[in-house]
Short mmCIF file of C-alpha atoms in Angstrom, two decimals:
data_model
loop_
_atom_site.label_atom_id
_atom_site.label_comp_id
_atom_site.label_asym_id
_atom_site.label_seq_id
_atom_site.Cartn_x
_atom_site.Cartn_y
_atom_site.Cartn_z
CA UNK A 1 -143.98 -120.21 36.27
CA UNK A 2 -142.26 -117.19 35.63
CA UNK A 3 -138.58 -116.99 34.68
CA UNK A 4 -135.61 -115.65 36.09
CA UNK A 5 -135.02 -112.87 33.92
CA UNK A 6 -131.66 -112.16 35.05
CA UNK A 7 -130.61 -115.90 34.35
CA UNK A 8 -132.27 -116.07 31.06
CA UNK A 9 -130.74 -112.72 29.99
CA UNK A 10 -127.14 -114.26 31.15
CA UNK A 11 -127.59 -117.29 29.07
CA UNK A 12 -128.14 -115.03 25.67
CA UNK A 13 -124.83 -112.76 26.11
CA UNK A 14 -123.00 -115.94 27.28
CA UNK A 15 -123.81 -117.23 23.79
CA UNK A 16 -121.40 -114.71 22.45
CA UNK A 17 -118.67 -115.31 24.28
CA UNK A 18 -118.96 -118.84 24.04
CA UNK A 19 -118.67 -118.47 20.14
CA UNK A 20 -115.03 -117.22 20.60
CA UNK A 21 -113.88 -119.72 23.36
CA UNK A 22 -111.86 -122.16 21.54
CA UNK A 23 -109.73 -123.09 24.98
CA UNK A 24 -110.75 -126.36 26.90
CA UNK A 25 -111.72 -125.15 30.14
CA UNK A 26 -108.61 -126.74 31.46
CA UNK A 27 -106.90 -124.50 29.54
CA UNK A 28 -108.37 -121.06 30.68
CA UNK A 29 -107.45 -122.84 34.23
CA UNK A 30 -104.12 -122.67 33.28
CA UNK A 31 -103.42 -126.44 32.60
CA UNK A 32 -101.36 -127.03 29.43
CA UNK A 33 -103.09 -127.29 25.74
CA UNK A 34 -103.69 -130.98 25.60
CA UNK A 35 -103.82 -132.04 29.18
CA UNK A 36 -106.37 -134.32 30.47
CA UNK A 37 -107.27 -133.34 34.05
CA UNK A 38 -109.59 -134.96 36.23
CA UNK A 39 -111.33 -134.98 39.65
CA UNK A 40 -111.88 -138.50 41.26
CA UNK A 41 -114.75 -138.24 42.90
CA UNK A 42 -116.51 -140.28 45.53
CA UNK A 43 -120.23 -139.63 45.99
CA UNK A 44 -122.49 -140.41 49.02
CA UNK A 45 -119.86 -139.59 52.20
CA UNK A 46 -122.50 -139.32 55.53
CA UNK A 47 -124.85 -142.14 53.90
CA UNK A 48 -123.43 -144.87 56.18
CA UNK A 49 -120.84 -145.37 58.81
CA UNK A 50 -119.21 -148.11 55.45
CA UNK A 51 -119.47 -145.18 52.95
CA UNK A 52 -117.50 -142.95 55.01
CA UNK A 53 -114.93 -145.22 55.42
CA UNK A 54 -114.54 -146.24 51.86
CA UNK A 55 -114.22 -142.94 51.26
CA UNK A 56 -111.60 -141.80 53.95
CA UNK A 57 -110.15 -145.45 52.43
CA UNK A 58 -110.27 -144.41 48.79
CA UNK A 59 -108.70 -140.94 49.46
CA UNK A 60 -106.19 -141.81 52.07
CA UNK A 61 -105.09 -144.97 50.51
CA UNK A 62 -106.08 -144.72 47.31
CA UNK A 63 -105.85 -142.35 44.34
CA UNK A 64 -109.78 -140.39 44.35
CA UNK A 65 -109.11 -137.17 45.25
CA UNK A 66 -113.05 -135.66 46.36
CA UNK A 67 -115.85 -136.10 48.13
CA UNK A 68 -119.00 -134.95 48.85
CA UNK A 69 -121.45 -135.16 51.65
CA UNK A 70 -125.32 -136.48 52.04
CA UNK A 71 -126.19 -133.90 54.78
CA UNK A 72 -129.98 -135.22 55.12
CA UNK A 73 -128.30 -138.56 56.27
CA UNK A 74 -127.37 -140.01 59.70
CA UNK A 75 -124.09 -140.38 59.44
CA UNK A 76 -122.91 -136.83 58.27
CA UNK A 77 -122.28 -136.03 61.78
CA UNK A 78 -119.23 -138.87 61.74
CA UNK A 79 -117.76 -137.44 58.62
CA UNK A 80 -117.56 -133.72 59.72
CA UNK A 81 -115.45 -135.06 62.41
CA UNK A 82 -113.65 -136.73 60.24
CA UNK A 83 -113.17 -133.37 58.21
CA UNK A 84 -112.23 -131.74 61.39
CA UNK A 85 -109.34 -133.69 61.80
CA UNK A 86 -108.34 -133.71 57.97
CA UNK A 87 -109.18 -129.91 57.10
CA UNK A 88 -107.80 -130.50 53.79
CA UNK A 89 -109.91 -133.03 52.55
CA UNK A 90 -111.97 -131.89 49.34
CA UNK A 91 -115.30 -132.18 50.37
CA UNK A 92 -118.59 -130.52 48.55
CA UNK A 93 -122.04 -131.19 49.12
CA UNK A 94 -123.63 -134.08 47.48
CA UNK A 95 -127.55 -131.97 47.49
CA UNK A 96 -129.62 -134.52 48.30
CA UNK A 97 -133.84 -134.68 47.06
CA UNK A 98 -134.02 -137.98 47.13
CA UNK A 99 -134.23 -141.27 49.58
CA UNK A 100 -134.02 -144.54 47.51
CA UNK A 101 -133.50 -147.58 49.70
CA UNK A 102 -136.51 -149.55 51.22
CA UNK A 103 -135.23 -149.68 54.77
CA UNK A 104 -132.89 -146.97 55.53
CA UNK A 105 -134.57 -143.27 54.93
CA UNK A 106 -133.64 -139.71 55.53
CA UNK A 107 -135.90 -136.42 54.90
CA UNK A 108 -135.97 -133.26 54.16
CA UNK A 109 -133.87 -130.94 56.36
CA UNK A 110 -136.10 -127.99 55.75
CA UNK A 111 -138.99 -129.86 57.04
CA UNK A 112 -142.32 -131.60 55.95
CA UNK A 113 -144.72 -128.44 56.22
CA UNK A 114 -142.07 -125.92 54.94
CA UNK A 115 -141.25 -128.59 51.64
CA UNK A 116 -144.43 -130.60 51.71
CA UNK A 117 -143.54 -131.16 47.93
CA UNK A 118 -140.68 -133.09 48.30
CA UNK A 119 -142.21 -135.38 50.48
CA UNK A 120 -143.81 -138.91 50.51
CA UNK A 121 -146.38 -140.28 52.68
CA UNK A 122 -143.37 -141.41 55.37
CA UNK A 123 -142.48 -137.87 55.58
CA UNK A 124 -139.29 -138.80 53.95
CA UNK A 125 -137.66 -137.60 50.80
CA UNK A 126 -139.40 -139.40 47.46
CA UNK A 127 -137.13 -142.52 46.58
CA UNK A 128 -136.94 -141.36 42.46
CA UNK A 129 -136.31 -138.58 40.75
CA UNK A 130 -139.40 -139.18 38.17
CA UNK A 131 -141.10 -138.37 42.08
CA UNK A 132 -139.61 -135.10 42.37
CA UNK A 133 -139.83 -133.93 39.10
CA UNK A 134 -143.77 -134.56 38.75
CA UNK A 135 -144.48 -132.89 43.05
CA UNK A 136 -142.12 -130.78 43.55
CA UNK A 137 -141.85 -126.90 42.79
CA UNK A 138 -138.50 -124.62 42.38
CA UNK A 139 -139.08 -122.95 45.37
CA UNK A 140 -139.38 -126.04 47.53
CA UNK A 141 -136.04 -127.44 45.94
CA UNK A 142 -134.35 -123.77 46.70
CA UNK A 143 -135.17 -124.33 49.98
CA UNK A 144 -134.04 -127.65 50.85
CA UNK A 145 -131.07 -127.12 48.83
CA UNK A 146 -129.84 -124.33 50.84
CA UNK A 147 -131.00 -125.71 54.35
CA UNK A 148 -128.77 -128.58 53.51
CA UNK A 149 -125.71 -125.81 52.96
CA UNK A 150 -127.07 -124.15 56.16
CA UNK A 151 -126.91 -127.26 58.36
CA UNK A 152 -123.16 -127.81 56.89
CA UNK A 153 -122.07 -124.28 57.27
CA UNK A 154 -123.48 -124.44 61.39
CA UNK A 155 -121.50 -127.86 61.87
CA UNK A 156 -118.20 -125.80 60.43
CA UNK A 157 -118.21 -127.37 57.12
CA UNK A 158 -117.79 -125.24 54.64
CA UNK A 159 -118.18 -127.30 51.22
CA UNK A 160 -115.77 -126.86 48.11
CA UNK A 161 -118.55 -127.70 46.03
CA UNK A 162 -122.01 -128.66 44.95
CA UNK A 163 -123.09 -131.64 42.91
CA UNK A 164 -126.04 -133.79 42.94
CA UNK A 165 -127.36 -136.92 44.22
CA UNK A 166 -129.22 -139.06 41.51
CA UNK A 167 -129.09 -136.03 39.21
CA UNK A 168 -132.14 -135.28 40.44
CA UNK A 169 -131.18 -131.14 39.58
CA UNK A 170 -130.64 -131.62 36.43
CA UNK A 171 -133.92 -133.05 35.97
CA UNK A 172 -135.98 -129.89 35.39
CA UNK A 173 -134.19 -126.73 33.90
CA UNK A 174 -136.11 -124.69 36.72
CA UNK A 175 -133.70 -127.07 39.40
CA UNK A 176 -130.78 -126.33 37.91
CA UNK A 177 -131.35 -122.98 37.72
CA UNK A 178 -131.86 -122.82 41.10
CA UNK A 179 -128.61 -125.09 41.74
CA UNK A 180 -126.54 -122.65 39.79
CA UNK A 181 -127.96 -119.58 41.11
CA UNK A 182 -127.15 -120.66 44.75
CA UNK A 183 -123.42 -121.75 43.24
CA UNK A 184 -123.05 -118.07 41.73
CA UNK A 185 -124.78 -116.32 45.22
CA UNK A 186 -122.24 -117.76 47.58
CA UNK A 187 -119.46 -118.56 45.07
CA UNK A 188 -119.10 -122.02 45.11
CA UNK A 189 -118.58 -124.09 42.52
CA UNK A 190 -121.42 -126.38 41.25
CA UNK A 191 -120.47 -129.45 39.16
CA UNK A 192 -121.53 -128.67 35.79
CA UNK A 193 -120.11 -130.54 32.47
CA UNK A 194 -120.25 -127.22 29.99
CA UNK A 195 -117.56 -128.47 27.99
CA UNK A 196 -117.94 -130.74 24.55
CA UNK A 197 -118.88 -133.49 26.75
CA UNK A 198 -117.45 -136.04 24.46
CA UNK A 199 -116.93 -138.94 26.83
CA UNK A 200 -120.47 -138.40 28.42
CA UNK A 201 -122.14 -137.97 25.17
CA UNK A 202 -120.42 -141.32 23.74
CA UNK A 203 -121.87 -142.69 26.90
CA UNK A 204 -125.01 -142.14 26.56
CA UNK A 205 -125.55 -142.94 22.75
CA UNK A 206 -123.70 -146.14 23.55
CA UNK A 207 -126.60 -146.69 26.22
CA UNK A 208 -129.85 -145.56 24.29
CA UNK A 209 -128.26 -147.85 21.44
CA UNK A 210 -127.90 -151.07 23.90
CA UNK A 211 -131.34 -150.15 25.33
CA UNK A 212 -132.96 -149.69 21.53
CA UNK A 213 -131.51 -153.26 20.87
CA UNK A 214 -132.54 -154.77 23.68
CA UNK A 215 -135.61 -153.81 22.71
CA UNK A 216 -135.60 -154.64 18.67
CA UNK A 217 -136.14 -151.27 17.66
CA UNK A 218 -131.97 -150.47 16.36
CA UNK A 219 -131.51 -150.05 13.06
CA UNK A 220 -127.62 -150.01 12.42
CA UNK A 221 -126.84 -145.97 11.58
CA UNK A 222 -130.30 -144.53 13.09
CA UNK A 223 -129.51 -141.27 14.21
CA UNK A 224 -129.01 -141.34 18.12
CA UNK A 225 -129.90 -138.00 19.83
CA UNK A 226 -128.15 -136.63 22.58
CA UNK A 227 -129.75 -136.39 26.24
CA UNK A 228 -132.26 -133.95 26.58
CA UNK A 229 -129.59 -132.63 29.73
CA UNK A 230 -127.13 -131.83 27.12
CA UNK A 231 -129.16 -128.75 25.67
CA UNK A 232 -127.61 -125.23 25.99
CA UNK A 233 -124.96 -126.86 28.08
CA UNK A 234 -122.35 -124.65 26.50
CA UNK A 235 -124.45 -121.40 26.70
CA UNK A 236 -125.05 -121.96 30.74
CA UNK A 237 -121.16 -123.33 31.05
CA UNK A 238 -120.03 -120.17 29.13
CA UNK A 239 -122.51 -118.32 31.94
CA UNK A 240 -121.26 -119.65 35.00
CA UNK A 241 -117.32 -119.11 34.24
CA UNK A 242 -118.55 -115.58 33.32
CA UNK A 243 -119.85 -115.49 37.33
CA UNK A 244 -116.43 -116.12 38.72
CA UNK A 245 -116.99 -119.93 39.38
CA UNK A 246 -115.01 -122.99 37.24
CA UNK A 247 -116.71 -125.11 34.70
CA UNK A 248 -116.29 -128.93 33.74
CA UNK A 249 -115.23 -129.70 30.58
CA UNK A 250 -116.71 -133.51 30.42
CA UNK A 251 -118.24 -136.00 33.07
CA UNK A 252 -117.53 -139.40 34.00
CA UNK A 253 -120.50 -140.90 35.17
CA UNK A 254 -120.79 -144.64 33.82
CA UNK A 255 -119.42 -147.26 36.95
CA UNK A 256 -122.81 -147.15 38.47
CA UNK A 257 -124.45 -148.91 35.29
CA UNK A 258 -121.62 -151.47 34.86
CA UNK A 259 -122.65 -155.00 35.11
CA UNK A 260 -120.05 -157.12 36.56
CA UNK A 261 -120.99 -160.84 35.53
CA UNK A 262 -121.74 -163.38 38.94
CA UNK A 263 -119.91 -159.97 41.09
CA UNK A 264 -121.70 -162.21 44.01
CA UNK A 265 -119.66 -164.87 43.86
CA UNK A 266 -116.54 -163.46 43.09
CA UNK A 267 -113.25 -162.75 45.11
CA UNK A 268 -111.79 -159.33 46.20
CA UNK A 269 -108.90 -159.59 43.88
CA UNK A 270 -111.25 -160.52 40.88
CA UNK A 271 -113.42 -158.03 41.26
CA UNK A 272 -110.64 -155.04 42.10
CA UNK A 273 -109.03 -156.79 38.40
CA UNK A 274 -112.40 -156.29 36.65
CA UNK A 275 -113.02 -152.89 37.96
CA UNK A 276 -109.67 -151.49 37.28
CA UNK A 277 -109.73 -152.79 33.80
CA UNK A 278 -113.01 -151.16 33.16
CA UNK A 279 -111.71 -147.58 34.56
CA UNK A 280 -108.14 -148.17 32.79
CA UNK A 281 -110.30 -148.13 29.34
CA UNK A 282 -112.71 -145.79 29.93
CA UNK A 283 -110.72 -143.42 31.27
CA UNK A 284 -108.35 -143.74 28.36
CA UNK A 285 -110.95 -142.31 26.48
CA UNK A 286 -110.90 -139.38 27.92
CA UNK A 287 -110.40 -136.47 25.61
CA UNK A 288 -108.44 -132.97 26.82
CA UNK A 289 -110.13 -130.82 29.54
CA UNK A 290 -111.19 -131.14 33.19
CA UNK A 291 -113.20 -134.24 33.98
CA UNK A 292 -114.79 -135.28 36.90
CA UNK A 293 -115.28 -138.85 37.87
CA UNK A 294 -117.89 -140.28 39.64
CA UNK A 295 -117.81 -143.04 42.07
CA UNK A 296 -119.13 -144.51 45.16
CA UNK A 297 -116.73 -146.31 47.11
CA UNK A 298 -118.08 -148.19 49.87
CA UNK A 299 -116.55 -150.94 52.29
CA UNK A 300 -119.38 -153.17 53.16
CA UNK A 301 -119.95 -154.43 56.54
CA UNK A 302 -122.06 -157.94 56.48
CA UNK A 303 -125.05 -155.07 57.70
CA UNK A 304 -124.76 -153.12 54.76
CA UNK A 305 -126.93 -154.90 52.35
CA UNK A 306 -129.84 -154.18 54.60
CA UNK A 307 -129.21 -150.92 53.16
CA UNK A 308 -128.58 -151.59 49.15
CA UNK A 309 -127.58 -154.69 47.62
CA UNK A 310 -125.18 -152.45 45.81
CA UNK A 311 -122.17 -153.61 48.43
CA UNK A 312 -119.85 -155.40 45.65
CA UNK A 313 -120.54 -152.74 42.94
CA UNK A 314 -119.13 -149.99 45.61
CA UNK A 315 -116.74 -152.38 46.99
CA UNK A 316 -115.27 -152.66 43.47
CA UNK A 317 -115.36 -148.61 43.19
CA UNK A 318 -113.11 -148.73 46.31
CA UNK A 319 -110.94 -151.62 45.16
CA UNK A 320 -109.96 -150.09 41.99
CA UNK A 321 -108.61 -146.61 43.49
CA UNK A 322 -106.28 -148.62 45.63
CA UNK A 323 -104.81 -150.20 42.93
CA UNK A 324 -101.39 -150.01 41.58
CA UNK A 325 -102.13 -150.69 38.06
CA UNK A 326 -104.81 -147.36 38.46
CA UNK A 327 -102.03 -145.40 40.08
CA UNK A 328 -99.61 -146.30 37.33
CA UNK A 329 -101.84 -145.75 34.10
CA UNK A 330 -102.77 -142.58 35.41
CA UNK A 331 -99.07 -141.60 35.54
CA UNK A 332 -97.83 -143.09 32.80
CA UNK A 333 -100.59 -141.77 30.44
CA UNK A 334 -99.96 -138.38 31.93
CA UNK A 335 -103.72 -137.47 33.60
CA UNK A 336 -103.46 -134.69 35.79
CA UNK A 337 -105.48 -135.15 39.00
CA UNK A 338 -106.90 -131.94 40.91
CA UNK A 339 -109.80 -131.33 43.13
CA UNK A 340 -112.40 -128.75 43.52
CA UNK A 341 -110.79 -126.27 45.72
CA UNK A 342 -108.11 -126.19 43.34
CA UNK A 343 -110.18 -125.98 40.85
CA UNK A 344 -112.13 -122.65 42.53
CA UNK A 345 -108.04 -121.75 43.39
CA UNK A 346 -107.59 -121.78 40.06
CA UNK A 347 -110.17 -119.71 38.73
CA UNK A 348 -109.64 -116.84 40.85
CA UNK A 349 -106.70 -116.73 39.69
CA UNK A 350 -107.91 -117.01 36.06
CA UNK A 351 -110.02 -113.84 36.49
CA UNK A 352 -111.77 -112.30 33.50
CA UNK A 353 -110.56 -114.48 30.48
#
């Protein structure tokens, strides 16, 4: 497939002025040398009538500070009014390719014929990624990606950025290009982690290790490469602040894969203790920049795990940013939090650094 010229041709003079950035992206934002910023972000708003309200919970109550929005899913139409009514709620678009659970499906907004691609033999969006990546093209993915801004634009939504569900653009370089282009067309931000990527890096190695010794295949001081995702993530970064829009500087993306031991039989306040204990440590190891965090915070209803029989895991999420020990290491260690808009604020402002 041919490239995008004008992307490509981007990347390569990015590469020089990436050489001479020696600022944290935080920094060129304007945040102190040193300071750890972050973004607590809830994923999957307009999945379920219990996500929304874990994440009006989490926000209102609790310390996450974004949100972003599932627009192929049936109950977006219950969080727009809730946007409506609290117009200063940070909430992007969580681009959605895929539809996971068994029972519960959504599909694609710009239609079967139009994205026949992206598109299983329900007429709903694959449930995997590895799905998309092997049936999809570009041009499908451009096109569902921007009838999903279109329907939130028409319902009076207009997003304060764009992320993805499952990852699933990041899984091809031709997605993300896409991803970003839309981003740099309309000007809003897209969540990309152009930074060092220390903590998500560490993350992953960690991971590939556990998974190499799981399997017997470790071999203590093997070199571990990083993810494949991680290539030229400095060059595009460097790109996409060059096009007016911010860049991360490191991602949080690990609560998903924790593994709380018999979660199923345990109580509210032992599960919000385990939960904030793991986001107290791994969010101590945060290093300098602007960090997003991911989360799904969900309050379950007894109907929810005809859904996912994720309930507890997201119920944990949500327990954890309404607690008081969260609230208090944040302060005490001095984290900064911030959302997207002012973020995007924030850049303006920066102009041509």
């Amino acid at each position: 497939m041919k490239k995008n010229i004008l992307f490509a041709v981007c990347i390569i003079c990015s590469t020089v002025a990436f050489a001479q950035q020696t600022k944290t992206y935080a920094e060129k934002l304007g945040w102190p040398k040193g300071a750890r910023v972050i973004i607590l972000h809830v994923d999957d708003a307009g999945m379920s009538h219990e996500s929304n309200d874990g994440v009006e919970t989490a926000i209102e109550k609790g310390v996450a500070t974004s949100t972003s929005v599932m627009m192929p899913c049936p109950w977006v139409p219950e969080f727009v009014k809730y946007l409506d009514k609290h117009p200063n709620t940070d909430a992007g678009l969580h681009l959605t390719l895929t539809s996971e659970w068994d029972n519960y499906r959504w599909g694609p907004l710009a239609g079967k014929s139009i994205v026949p691609g992206l598109t299983d033999k329900q007429g709903c969006l694959y449930p995997s990624v590895v799905a998309v990546y092997f049936n999809a093209s570009a041009d499908e993915v451009d096109k569902e990606i921007r009838a999903q801004l279109d329907r939130a634009l028409k319902m009076g939504f207009k997003p304060t950025h764009l992320d993805s569900h499952m990852g699933t653009l990041f899984a091809k370089p031709i997605f993300t290009e896409k991803y970003i282009k839309l981003g740099i067309e309309k000007q809003i931000p897209v969540m990309f982690p152009g930074g060092d990527d220390l903590f998500y890096r560490a993350e992953a190695r960690a991971a590939t290790i556990a998974e190499l010794k799981q399997q017997g295949k470790y071999t203590e001081g093997m070199p571990i490469p990083d993810p494949a995702v991680l290539a030229n993530v400095k060059e595009i970064g460097a790109m996409i602040w060059k096009a007016g829009l911010p860049v991360l500087d490191d991602l949080h993306n690990s609560s998903y894969d924790w593994q709380m031991p018999n979660i199923d039989k345990m109580s509210d306040a032992q599960i919000q203790k385990w939960y904030t204990d793991h986001y107290i440590e791994s969010i101590g190891r945060l290093s300098p920049g602007l960090t997003m965090v991911i989360m799904h915070c969900t309050n379950p209803s007894p109907n929810f795990d005809q859904i996912s029989d994720t309930g507890k895991k997201r119920k944990g999420d949500l327990l954890a940013m309404l607690d008081p020990r969260l609230k208090a290491f944040l302060k005490d260690k001095g984290f900064i939090l911030t959302t997207w808009r002012e973020v995007m604020e924030r850049r303006v402002k920066a102009g041509d650094l």
